[in-house]
Amino acid sequence: MTHPSLMPDTYLPELGKGSGYFLLAFRGIAFGGARCNCLNRFYENVFGPAGETVLTEIRILARYLGNVGHRRIKLAQPGCARLTHDEASLLSALSAAQNGDRVLMEAHLSWLMAGSVCFEISQCLTAISETFQQARLHVTAPEAAPATPHTLPDKARLGVVGIA
């Protein structure tokens, strides 16, 4: 049985190098490898002098989603070929940015942030998309899958504790 957070029948290698390279860094950073020398070297080999800059932008994006966003983002383990629904939304936002569809990009960011999208996160994602595009690495959005109740953000519940 597959974990409910993972998208059925969606595999990262099918989405191409751009999507794979982005999630390699995003997952690595999110799981504590923000200053990993292997990741730094890999990005330097792929992006040349822009490698350090794009990794910094991905770190900023991860920090915004983790600290400013109002929901917990679910990620697959680094190296996993499967995608979570949140990772699919992140790739869709990045793909929309590469295609110049700001409305779709901000819709995905709004979902991921569980609220309004600030200018900084929008600019950060746009900068990442431009660097990937300059390196001829297209980020492919996975096919949309129906959301299951497990992928929806947790809702706050109120209860009466006492009478004042």
Short mmCIF file of C-alpha atoms in Angstrom, two decimals:
data_model
loop_
_atom_site.label_atom_id
_atom_site.label_comp_id
_atom_site.label_asym_id
_atom_site.label_seq_id
_atom_site.Cartn_x
_atom_site.Cartn_y
_atom_site.Cartn_z
CA MET A 1 0.00 0.00 0.00
CA THR A 2 1.32 3.44 -0.92
CA HIS A 3 1.39 6.39 1.45
CA PRO A 4 -1.63 8.71 0.93
CA SER A 5 0.63 11.77 0.54
CA LEU A 6 2.27 10.28 -2.55
CA MET A 7 0.74 10.81 -5.96
CA PRO A 8 -0.33 7.58 -7.62
CA ASP A 9 1.45 6.65 -10.84
CA THR A 10 3.63 9.79 -10.89
CA TYR A 11 7.38 9.32 -10.96
CA LEU A 12 10.02 12.02 -10.86
CA PRO A 13 12.26 10.58 -13.62
CA GLU A 14 9.33 10.90 -16.06
CA LEU A 15 9.22 14.67 -15.48
CA GLY A 16 12.72 15.32 -16.82
CA LYS A 17 16.00 16.69 -15.53
CA GLY A 18 14.74 20.17 -14.60
CA SER A 19 12.10 18.82 -12.22
CA GLY A 20 14.52 16.26 -10.81
CA TYR A 21 17.34 18.74 -10.25
CA PHE A 22 15.01 21.19 -8.52
CA LEU A 23 13.54 18.59 -6.15
CA LEU A 24 16.98 17.15 -5.48
CA ALA A 25 18.01 20.51 -4.04
CA PHE A 26 14.68 21.39 -2.40
CA ARG A 27 14.40 18.05 -0.59
CA GLY A 28 18.07 18.08 0.38
CA ILE A 29 17.76 21.56 1.85
CA ALA A 30 14.49 20.76 3.64
CA PHE A 31 15.99 17.63 5.20
CA GLY A 32 18.98 19.50 6.59
CA GLY A 33 21.53 19.46 3.78
CA ALA A 34 21.47 23.19 3.13
CA ARG A 35 25.27 23.42 2.96
CA CYS A 36 25.96 19.97 1.47
CA ASN A 37 29.21 20.06 -0.53
CA CYS A 38 27.95 17.38 -2.96
CA LEU A 39 24.84 19.44 -3.71
CA ASN A 40 26.92 22.62 -4.09
CA ARG A 41 29.33 20.88 -6.49
CA PHE A 42 26.49 19.32 -8.47
CA TYR A 43 24.75 22.68 -8.93
CA GLU A 44 28.05 24.32 -9.85
CA ASN A 45 28.58 21.64 -12.55
CA VAL A 46 25.05 22.07 -13.92
CA PHE A 47 24.63 25.85 -13.65
CA GLY A 48 28.21 27.09 -13.67
CA PRO A 49 28.71 30.40 -11.84
CA ALA A 50 24.93 30.67 -11.28
CA GLY A 51 24.89 27.43 -9.25
CA GLU A 52 25.50 29.06 -5.88
CA THR A 53 22.93 31.79 -6.57
CA VAL A 54 20.15 29.40 -7.59
CA LEU A 55 20.84 27.20 -4.56
CA THR A 56 20.54 30.28 -2.36
CA GLU A 57 17.19 31.09 -3.99
CA ILE A 58 15.99 27.52 -3.35
CA ARG A 59 17.09 27.85 0.29
CA ILE A 60 15.11 31.10 0.59
CA LEU A 61 12.05 29.44 -0.99
CA ALA A 62 12.28 26.49 1.41
CA ARG A 63 12.66 28.88 4.36
CA TYR A 64 9.60 30.91 3.30
CA LEU A 65 7.45 27.82 2.85
CA GLY A 66 8.64 26.35 6.16
CA ASN A 67 8.59 29.46 8.33
CA VAL A 68 6.14 31.94 6.81
CA GLY A 69 3.64 29.52 5.29
CA HIS A 70 0.63 28.52 7.34
CA ARG A 71 0.67 24.81 6.58
CA ARG A 72 3.09 21.95 6.80
CA ILE A 73 4.48 20.94 3.40
CA LYS A 74 4.75 17.19 2.86
CA LEU A 75 7.89 16.00 1.07
CA ALA A 76 9.13 12.61 -0.04
CA GLN A 77 12.54 11.51 1.19
CA PRO A 78 15.57 12.69 -0.82
CA GLY A 79 16.24 10.18 -3.59
CA CYS A 80 12.64 8.97 -3.72
CA ALA A 81 11.27 8.61 -7.25
CA ARG A 82 7.71 9.35 -6.14
CA LEU A 83 6.15 12.79 -5.55
CA THR A 84 3.87 14.16 -2.86
CA HIS A 85 0.93 16.34 -3.84
CA ASP A 86 2.73 19.34 -2.33
CA GLU A 87 5.85 18.67 -4.40
CA ALA A 88 3.67 18.39 -7.51
CA SER A 89 2.16 21.78 -6.68
CA LEU A 90 5.64 23.24 -6.18
CA LEU A 91 6.78 21.89 -9.57
CA SER A 92 3.57 23.22 -11.13
CA ALA A 93 4.28 26.68 -9.71
CA LEU A 94 7.83 26.58 -11.06
CA SER A 95 6.62 25.34 -14.45
CA ALA A 96 4.01 28.12 -14.57
CA ALA A 97 6.74 30.67 -13.79
CA GLN A 98 8.84 29.33 -16.67
CA ASN A 99 5.81 29.61 -18.97
CA GLY A 100 5.08 33.18 -17.86
CA ASP A 101 1.76 32.25 -16.22
CA ARG A 102 1.96 34.40 -13.09
CA VAL A 103 -1.68 33.74 -12.10
CA LEU A 104 -1.20 29.96 -12.07
CA MET A 105 2.15 30.29 -10.30
CA GLU A 106 0.61 32.41 -7.54
CA ALA A 107 -2.38 30.05 -7.25
CA HIS A 108 -0.03 27.16 -6.49
CA LEU A 109 2.04 29.30 -4.11
CA SER A 110 -1.13 30.40 -2.35
CA TRP A 111 -2.07 26.75 -1.82
CA LEU A 112 1.40 25.91 -0.53
CA MET A 113 1.48 28.94 1.78
CA ALA A 114 -2.17 28.47 2.86
CA GLY A 115 -2.63 32.18 2.44
CA SER A 116 -1.60 35.17 0.46
CA VAL A 117 1.62 35.16 -1.53
CA CYS A 118 4.16 37.80 -0.59
CA PHE A 119 6.22 39.58 -3.24
CA GLU A 120 9.49 38.02 -2.04
CA ILE A 121 8.43 34.40 -2.53
CA SER A 122 6.98 35.20 -5.94
CA GLN A 123 10.23 36.91 -7.01
CA CYS A 124 12.28 34.04 -5.57
CA LEU A 125 10.38 31.43 -7.61
CA THR A 126 10.63 33.59 -10.73
CA ALA A 127 14.42 33.89 -10.28
CA ILE A 128 14.74 30.11 -9.89
CA SER A 129 12.65 29.52 -13.00
CA GLU A 130 14.76 31.95 -15.05
CA THR A 131 18.02 30.29 -13.98
CA PHE A 132 16.68 26.86 -14.90
CA GLN A 133 15.44 28.22 -18.23
CA GLN A 134 18.84 29.78 -19.00
CA ALA A 135 20.41 26.36 -18.36
CA ARG A 136 17.82 24.86 -20.76
CA LEU A 137 16.28 22.83 -17.95
CA HIS A 138 12.53 22.84 -18.34
CA VAL A 139 10.51 22.06 -15.23
CA THR A 140 7.57 19.84 -16.11
CA ALA A 141 4.38 19.97 -14.09
CA PRO A 142 2.95 16.54 -13.34
CA GLU A 143 -0.54 15.64 -14.50
CA ALA A 144 -3.19 16.88 -12.09
CA ALA A 145 -4.46 14.20 -9.74
CA PRO A 146 -7.62 14.41 -7.70
CA ALA A 147 -6.93 15.55 -4.16
CA THR A 148 -7.65 13.10 -1.40
CA PRO A 149 -8.75 14.23 2.06
CA HIS A 150 -5.22 13.46 3.30
CA THR A 151 -3.73 16.17 1.07
CA LEU A 152 -5.93 18.99 2.25
CA PRO A 153 -4.50 21.34 4.89
CA ASP A 154 -5.42 20.66 8.48
CA LYS A 155 -8.35 22.76 9.60
CA ALA A 156 -8.52 24.38 12.99
CA ARG A 157 -11.21 23.12 15.29
CA LEU A 158 -12.87 25.17 17.97
CA GLY A 159 -14.49 23.78 21.03
CA VAL A 160 -16.18 25.27 24.05
CA VAL A 161 -13.87 24.85 27.03
CA GLY A 162 -15.88 26.72 29.60
CA ILE A 163 -18.27 29.56 30.19
CA ALA A 164 -17.04 32.96 31.22
#
